[in-house]
Every structure is written in C-alpha cells, then in structure tokens.
mmCIF file of C-alpha atoms and ligand atoms in Angstrom:
data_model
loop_
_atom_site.group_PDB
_atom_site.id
_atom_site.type_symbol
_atom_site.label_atom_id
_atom_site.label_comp_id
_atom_site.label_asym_id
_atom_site.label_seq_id
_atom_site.Cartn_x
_atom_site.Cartn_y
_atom_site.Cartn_z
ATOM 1 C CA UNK A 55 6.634 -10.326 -7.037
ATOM 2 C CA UNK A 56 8.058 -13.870 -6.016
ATOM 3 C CA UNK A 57 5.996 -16.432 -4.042
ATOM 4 C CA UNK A 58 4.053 -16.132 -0.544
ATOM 5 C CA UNK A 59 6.733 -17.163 1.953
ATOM 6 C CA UNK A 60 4.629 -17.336 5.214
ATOM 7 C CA UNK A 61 0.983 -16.729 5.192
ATOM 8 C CA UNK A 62 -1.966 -18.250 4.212
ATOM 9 C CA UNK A 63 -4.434 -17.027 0.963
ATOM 10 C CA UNK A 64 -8.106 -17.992 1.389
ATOM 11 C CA UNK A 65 -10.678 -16.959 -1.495
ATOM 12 C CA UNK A 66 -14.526 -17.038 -1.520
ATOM 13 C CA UNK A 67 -16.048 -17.638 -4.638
ATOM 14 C CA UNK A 68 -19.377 -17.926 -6.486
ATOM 15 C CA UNK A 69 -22.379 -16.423 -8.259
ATOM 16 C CA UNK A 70 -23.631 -12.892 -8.097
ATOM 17 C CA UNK A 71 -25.160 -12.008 -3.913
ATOM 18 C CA UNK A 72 -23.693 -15.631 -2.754
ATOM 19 C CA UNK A 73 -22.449 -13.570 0.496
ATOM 20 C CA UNK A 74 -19.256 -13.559 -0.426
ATOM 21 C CA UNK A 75 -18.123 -10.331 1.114
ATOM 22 C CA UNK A 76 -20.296 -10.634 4.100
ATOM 23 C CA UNK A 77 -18.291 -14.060 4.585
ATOM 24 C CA UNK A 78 -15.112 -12.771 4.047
ATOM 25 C CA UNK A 79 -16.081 -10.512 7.103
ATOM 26 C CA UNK A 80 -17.087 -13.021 9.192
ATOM 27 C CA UNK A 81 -14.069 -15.359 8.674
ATOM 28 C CA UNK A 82 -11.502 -12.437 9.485
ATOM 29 C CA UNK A 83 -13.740 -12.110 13.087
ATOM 30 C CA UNK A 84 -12.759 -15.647 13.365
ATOM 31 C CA UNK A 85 -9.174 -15.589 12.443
ATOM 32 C CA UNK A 86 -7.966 -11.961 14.286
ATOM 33 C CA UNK A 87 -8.908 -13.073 18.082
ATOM 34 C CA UNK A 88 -6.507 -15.736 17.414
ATOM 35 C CA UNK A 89 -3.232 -13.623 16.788
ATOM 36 C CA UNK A 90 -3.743 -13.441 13.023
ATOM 37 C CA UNK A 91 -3.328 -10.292 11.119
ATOM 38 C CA UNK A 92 -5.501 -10.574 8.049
ATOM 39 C CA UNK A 93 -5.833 -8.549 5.126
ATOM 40 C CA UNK A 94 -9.357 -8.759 3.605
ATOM 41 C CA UNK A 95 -9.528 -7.559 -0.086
ATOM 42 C CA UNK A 96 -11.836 -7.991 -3.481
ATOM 43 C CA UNK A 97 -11.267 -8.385 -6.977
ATOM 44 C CA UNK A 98 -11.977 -6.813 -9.198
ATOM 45 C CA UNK A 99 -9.865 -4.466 -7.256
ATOM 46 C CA UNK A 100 -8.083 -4.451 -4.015
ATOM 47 C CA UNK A 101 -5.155 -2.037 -4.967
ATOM 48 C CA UNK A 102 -4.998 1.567 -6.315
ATOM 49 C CA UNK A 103 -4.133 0.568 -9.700
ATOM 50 C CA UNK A 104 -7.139 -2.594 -10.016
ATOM 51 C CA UNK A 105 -10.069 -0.369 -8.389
ATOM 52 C CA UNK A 106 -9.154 2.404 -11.172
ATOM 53 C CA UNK A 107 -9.712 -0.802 -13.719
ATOM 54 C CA UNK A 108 -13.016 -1.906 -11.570
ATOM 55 C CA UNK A 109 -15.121 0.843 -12.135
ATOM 56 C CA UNK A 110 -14.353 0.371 -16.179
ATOM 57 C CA UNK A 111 -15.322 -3.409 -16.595
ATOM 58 C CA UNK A 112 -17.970 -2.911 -13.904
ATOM 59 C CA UNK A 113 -19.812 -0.182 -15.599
ATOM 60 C CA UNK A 114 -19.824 -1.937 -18.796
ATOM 61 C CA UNK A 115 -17.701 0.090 -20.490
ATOM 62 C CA UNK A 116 -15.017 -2.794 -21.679
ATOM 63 C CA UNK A 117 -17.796 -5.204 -22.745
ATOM 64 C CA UNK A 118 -17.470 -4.004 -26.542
ATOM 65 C CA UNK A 119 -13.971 -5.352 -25.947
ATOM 66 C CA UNK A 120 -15.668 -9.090 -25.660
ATOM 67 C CA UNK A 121 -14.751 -11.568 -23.089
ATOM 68 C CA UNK A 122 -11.200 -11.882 -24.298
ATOM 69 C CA UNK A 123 -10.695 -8.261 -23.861
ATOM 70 C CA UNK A 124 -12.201 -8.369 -20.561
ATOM 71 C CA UNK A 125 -10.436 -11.514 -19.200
ATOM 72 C CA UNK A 126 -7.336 -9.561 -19.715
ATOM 73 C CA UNK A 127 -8.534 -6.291 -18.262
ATOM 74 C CA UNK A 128 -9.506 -8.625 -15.276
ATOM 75 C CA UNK A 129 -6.246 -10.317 -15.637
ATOM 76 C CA UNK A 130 -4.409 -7.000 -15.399
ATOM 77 C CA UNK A 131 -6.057 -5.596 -12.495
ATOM 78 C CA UNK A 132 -5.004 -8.730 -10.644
ATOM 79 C CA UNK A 133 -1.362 -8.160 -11.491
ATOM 80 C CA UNK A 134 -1.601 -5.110 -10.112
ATOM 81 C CA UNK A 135 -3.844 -6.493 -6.473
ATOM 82 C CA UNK A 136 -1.158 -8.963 -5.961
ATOM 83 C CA UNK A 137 2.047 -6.983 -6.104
ATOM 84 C CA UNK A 138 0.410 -4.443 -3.978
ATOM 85 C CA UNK A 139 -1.828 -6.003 -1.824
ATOM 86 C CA UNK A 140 -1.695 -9.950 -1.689
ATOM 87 C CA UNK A 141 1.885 -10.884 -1.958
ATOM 88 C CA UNK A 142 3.209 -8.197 0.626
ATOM 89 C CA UNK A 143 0.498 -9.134 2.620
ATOM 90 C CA UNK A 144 1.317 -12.964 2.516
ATOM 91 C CA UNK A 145 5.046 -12.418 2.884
ATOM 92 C CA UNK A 146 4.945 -10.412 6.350
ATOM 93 C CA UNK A 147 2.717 -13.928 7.649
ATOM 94 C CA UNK A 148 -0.679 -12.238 7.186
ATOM 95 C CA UNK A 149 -3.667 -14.405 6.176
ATOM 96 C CA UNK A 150 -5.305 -12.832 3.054
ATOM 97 C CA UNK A 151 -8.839 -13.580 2.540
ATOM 98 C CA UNK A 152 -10.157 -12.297 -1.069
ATOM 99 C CA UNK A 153 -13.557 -11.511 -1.927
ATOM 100 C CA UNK A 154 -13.363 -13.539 -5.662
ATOM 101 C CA UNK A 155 -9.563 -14.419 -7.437
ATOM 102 C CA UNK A 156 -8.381 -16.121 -10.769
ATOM 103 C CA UNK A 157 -11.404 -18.559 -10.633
ATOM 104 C CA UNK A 158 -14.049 -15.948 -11.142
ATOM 105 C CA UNK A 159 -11.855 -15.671 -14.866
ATOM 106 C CA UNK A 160 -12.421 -18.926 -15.485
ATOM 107 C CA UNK A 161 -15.978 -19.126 -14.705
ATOM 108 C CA UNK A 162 -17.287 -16.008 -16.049
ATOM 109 C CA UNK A 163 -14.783 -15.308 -18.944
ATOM 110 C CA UNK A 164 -14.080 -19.114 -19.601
ATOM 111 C CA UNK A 165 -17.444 -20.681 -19.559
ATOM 112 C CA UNK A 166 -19.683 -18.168 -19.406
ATOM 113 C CA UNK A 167 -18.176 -16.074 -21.638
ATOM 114 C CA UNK A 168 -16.848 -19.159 -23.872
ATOM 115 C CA UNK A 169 -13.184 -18.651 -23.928
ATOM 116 C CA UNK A 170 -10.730 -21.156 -25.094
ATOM 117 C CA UNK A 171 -9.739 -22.821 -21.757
ATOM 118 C CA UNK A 172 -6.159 -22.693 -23.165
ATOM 119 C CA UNK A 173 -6.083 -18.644 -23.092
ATOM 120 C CA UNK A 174 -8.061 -18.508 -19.695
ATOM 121 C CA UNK A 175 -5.229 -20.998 -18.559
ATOM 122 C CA UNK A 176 -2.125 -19.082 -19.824
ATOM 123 C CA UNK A 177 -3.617 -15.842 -18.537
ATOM 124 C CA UNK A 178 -3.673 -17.261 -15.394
ATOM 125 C CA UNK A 179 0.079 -18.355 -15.481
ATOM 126 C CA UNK A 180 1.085 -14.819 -16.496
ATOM 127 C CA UNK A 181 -1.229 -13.228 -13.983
ATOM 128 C CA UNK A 182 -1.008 -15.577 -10.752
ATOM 129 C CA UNK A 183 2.409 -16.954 -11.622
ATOM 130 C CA UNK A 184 2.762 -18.821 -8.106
ATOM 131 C CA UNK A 185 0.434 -16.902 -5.717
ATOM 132 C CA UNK A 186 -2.299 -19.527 -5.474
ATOM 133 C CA UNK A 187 -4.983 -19.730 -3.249
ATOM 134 C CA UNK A 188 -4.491 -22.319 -0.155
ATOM 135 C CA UNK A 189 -8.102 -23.114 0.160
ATOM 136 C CA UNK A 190 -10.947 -21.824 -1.959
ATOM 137 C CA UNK A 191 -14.439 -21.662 -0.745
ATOM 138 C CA UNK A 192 -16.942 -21.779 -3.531
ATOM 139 C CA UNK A 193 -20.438 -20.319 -1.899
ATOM 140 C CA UNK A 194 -22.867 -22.410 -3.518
ATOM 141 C CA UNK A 195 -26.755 -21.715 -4.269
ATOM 142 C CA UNK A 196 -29.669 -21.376 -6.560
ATOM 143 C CA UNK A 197 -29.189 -18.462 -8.861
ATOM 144 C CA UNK A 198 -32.243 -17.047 -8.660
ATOM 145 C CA UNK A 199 -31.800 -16.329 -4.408
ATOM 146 C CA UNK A 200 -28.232 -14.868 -4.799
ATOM 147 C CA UNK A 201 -29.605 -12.345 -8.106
ATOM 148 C CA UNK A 202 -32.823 -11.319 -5.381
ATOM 149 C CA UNK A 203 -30.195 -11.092 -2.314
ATOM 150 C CA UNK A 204 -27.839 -8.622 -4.907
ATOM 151 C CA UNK A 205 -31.117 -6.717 -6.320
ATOM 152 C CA UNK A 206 -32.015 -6.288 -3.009
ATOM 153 C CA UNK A 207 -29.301 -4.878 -1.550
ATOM 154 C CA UNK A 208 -28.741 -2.426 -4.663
ATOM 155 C CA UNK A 209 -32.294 -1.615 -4.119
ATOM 156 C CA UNK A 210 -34.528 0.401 -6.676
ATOM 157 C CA UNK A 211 -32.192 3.341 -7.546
ATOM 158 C CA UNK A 212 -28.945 1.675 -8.650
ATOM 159 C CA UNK A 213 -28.509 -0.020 -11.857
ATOM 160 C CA UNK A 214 -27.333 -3.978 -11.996
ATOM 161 C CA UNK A 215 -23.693 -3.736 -13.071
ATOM 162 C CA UNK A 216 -22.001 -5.585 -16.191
ATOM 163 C CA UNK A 217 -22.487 -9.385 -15.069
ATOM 164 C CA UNK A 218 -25.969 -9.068 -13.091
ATOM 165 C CA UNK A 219 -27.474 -8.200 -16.459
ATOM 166 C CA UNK A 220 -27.011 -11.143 -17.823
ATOM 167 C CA UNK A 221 -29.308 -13.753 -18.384
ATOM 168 C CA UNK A 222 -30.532 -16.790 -16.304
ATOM 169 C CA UNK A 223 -29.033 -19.318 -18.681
ATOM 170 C CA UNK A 224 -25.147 -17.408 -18.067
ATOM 171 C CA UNK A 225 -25.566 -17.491 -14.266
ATOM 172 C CA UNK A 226 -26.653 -21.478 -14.349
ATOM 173 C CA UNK A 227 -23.708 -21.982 -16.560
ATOM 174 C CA UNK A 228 -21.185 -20.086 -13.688
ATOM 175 C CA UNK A 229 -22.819 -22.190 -11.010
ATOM 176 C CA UNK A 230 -21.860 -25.633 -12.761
ATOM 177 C CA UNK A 231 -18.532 -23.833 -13.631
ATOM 178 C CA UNK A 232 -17.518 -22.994 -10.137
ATOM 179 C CA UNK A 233 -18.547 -26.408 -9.081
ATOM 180 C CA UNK A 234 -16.609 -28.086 -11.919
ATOM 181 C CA UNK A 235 -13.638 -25.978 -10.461
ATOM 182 C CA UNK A 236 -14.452 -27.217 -6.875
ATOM 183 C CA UNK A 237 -14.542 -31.069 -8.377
ATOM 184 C CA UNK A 238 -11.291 -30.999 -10.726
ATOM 185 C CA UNK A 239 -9.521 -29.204 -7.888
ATOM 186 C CA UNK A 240 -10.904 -30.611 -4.544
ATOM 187 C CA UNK A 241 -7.642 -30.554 -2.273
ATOM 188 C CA UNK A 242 -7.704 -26.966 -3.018
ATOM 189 C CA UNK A 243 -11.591 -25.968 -3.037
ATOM 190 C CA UNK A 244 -14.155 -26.993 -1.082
ATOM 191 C CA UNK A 245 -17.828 -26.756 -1.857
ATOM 192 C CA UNK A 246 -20.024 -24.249 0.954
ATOM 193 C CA UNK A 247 -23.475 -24.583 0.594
ATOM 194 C CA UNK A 248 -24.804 -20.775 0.590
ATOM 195 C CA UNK A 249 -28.792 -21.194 0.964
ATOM 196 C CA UNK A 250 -28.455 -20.590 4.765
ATOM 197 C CA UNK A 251 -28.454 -17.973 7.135
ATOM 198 C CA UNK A 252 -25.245 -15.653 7.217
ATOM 199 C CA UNK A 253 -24.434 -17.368 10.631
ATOM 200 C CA UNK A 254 -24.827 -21.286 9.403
ATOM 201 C CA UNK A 255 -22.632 -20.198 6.893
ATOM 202 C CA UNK A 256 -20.223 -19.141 8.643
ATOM 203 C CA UNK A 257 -20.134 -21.981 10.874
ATOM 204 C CA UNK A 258 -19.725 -24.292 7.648
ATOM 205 C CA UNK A 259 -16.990 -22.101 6.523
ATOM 206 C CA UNK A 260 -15.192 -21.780 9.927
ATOM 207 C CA UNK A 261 -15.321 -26.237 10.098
ATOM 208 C CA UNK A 262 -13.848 -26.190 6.851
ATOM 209 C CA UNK A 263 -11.184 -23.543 7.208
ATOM 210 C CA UNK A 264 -10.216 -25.630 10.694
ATOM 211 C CA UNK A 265 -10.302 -28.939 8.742
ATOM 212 C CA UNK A 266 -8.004 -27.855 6.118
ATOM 213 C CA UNK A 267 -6.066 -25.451 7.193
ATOM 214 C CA UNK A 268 -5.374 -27.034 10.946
ATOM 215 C CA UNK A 269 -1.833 -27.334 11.288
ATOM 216 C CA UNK A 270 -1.575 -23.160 10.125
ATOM 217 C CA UNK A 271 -3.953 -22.350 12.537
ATOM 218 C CA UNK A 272 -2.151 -24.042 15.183
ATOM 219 C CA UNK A 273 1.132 -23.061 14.686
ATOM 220 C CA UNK A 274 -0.752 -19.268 14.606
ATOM 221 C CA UNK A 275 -2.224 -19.902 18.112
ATOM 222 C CA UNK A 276 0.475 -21.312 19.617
ATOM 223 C CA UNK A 277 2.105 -19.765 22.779
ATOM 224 C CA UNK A 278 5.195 -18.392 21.588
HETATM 225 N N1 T5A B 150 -15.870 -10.849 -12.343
HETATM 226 C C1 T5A B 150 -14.965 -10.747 -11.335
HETATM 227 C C2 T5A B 150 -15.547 -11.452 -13.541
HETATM 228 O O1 T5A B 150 -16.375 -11.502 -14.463
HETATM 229 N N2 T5A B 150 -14.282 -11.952 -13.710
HETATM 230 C C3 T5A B 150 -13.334 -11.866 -12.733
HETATM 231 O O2 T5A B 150 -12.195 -12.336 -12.936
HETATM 232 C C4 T5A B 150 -13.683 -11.240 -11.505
HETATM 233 C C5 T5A B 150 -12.664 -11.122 -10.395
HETATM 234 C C6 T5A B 150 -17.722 -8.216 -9.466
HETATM 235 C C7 T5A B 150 -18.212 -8.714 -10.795
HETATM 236 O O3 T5A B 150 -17.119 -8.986 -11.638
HETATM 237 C C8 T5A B 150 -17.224 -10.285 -12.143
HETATM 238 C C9 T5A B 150 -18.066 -11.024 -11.141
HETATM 239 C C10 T5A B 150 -19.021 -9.990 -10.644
HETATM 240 O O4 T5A B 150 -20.137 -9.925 -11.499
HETATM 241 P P1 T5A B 150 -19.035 -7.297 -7.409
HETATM 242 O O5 T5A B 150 -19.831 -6.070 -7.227
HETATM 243 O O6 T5A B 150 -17.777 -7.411 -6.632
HETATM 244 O O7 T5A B 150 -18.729 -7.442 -8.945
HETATM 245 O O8 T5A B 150 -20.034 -8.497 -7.280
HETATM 246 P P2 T5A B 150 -19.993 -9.824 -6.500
HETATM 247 O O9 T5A B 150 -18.622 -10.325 -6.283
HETATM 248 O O10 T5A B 150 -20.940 -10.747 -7.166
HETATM 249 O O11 T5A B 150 -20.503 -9.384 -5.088
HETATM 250 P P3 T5A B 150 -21.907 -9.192 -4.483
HETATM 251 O O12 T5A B 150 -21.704 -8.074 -3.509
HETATM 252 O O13 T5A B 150 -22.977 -9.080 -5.481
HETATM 253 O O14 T5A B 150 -22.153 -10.528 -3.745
HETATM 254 P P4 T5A B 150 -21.488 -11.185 -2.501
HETATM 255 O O15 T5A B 150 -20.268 -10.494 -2.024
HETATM 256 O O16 T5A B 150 -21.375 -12.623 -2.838
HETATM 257 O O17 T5A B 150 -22.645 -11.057 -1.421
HETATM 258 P P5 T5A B 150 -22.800 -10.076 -0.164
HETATM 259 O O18 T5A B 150 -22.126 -10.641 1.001
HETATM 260 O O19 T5A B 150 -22.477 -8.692 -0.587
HETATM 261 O O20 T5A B 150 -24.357 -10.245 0.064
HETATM 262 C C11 T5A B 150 -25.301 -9.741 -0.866
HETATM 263 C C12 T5A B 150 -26.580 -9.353 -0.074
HETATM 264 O O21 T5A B 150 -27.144 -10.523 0.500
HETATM 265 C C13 T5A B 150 -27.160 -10.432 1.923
HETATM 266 C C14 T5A B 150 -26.189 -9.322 2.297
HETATM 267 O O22 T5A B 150 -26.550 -8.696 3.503
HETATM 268 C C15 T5A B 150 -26.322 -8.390 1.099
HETATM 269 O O23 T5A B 150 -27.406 -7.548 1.243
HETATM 270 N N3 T5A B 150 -26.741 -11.735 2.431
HETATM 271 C C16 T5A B 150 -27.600 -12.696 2.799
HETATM 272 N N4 T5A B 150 -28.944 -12.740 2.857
HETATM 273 C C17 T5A B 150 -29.518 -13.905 3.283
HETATM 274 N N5 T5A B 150 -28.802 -14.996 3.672
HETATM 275 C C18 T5A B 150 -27.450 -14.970 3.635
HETATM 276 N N6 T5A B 150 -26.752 -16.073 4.008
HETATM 277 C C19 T5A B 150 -26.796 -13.800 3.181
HETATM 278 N N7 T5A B 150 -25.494 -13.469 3.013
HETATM 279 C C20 T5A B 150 -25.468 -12.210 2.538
#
C-alpha cells in the first residue's frame, strides 16, 4: 500500500516492561478528547495475518531459524500490520500510535542479535517502504526495573517469552541500541525517560508529542 496521505504515526519503543503499552494507552486518552480518531496497535502483530506470526516468534518456536530468520519473520508480519492496519488507518486522517515498529528490528535483530546493518536496513526498505514513523518515543530505563516490571506482571505461572530470556548483557546492548537510534535520528525520535511513575510519564510524553507534533495537533483541534 502507497504512502500515509493524512494522519500522523507515533511509535513507542524500548526494552522489555518499559510501559510501552500502558503509554500507548495513555497518549490515545490524550489525543481522542481532541477530535482525533486513533488507532492503537502492537507489533509483533496488529493484523490477522501478523498476530498468527506473533504467537510463533514469541513462543520461541522460530529461534532455531537465528536472528536472520527471525528479522524476516518480524519483517513479514509487519507487511502484513501495515496494509491492514496502519496505512488504512493513516490514510482516512487517523493518528496511529504503535506499541514497538521497524526499530525494535534493528535493535533486537541488528545489535542484539548481530545482524549485518546492511540486511536489517534493506529489510526495512522492503518492509516499511514509505510508512515511517512521524515521531518515535524511545521509553528509556535501567534494564533490570523494566525485566522486574514484565516478571511481575506475568507473575509466577507464565513463562518469559523468546526475548525476556535472554541475558543481562543482550538487554544492555538494546538499551544503547535504541538510544543510538534516538541520537542518529533525533528529528524523528526523542528520548523519554521511563524510571517514573506511569503518570510523569505520560506528562513527558504528552510535552513532547505537543512540541513536535504542534502544528498537526492544531490543525486537528481547530474549529472547523
Ligand atoms: N521484537 C519485537 C523483536 O525482537 N523484533 C521486532 O521487530 C519486534 C516488533 C514483543 C517481543 O518481540 C520483540 C521485542 C519483545 O521482546 P511483547 O510481549 O509485545 O513482545 O513485549 P514488549 O513489547 O516488551 O511489551 P511488555 O508488555 O513487556 O512491555 P511494555 O509494553 O513496555 O510495558 P507495559 O506497559 O505492558 O508495562 C509492563 C508492566 O509494568 C507496569 C504495567 O502496569 C505492567 O504491569 N508499568 C509500570 N510500573 C511502574 N512504573 C511505570 N511507569 C510503569 N509503566 C508500566
């Protein structure tokens, strides 16, 4: 599908229990009072086809494939979230707001998971093609809090999935990679510093997303 004609794609990215999905939440509370439709969605996953594909890289069953295998099982199911879900979404004016995107490749798959930066990069072309994010939000904290704050909510009976078993030295090296992303790309990303309480987050989020994203919001508000 072509290129988002009208409105605006926000993603929230980060380590494993950063609060991602309880700030993509908040944000739409934010944005709907004002007149916005939004569309809040996850990867992987957000369409029929990429939830199917979830529950096998989740589970752990496409690791034997190696990171390759899985950066294009990841790559797929995003083909698949964007024709159904994000591009429609962005071409009737909605504001999409999604729970991880192509950066979550790059960190986990690219650097984590060592991939030449060269095949993360093409898959990204092929996958994305021109549906890039407006402003990224890269939730940003120790490791060690956001692996207790996903234990915690799994609680004793369900198992970690696929990327919360690795070990401490792979989710250090997706924390520097998501803030590498944030540096190389900073009129895109912005850095939100996650070691707070839901609702300073939010706030933090909520400045930034009125900072960068003003004259959209405005335009949205406006009497018609
Ligand atoms: N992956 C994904 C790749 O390897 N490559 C890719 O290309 C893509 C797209 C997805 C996995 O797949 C990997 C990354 C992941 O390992 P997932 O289940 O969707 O798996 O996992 P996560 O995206 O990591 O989501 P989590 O649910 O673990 O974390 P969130 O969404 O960041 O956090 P959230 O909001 O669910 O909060 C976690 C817990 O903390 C509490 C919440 O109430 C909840 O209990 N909480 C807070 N507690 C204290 N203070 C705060 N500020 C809090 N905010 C939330």
């Amino acid at each position: 599908m072509s290129a988002p004609a009208k409105g605006r794609f926000i993603t929230l990215e980060g380590g494993e229990g950063a609060g991602k999905s309880t700030q993509a939440q908040l944000l739409a509370q934010r944005l709907e009072p004002m007149g916005i439709s939004v569309v809040v969605t996850r990867e992987p996953g957000g369409s029929p086809g990429a939830e199917a594909l979830r529950d096998v890289i989740l589970s752990g069953k496409a690791a034997p494939f190696g990171p390759a295998g899985e950066a294009i099982l990841f790559s797929a199911a995003r083909i698949d979230h964007i024709d159904h879900t994000i591009a429609p979404a962005l071409h009737r004016g909605a504001w999409v707001i999604s729970d991880r995107f192509a950066d979550s490749t790059r960190a986990y798959q690219g650097a984590a998971g060592k991939l030449d930066p060269a095949l993360i990069a093409s898959l990204e072309r092929v996958a994305v093609g021109d549906v890039r994010p407006d402003l990224t939000l890269i939730l940003d904290l120790p490791t060690e809090t956001g692996l207790a704050r996903a234990a915690a909510r799994r609680g004793k009976k369900e198992m970690a999935d696929r990327f919360e078993r690795e070990d401490a030295a792979f989710h250090e090296t997706l924390r520097q990679a998501f803030l590498d992303i944030a540096r190389s790309e900073p009129e895109r990303c912005a850095v939100i510093d996650a070691d707070k309480s839901p609702q300073e987050v939010a706030e933090a989020i909520w400045a930034c997303v009125r900072d960068r994203l003003a004259s959209a919001l405005q335009t949205e508000s406006a009497p018609p």
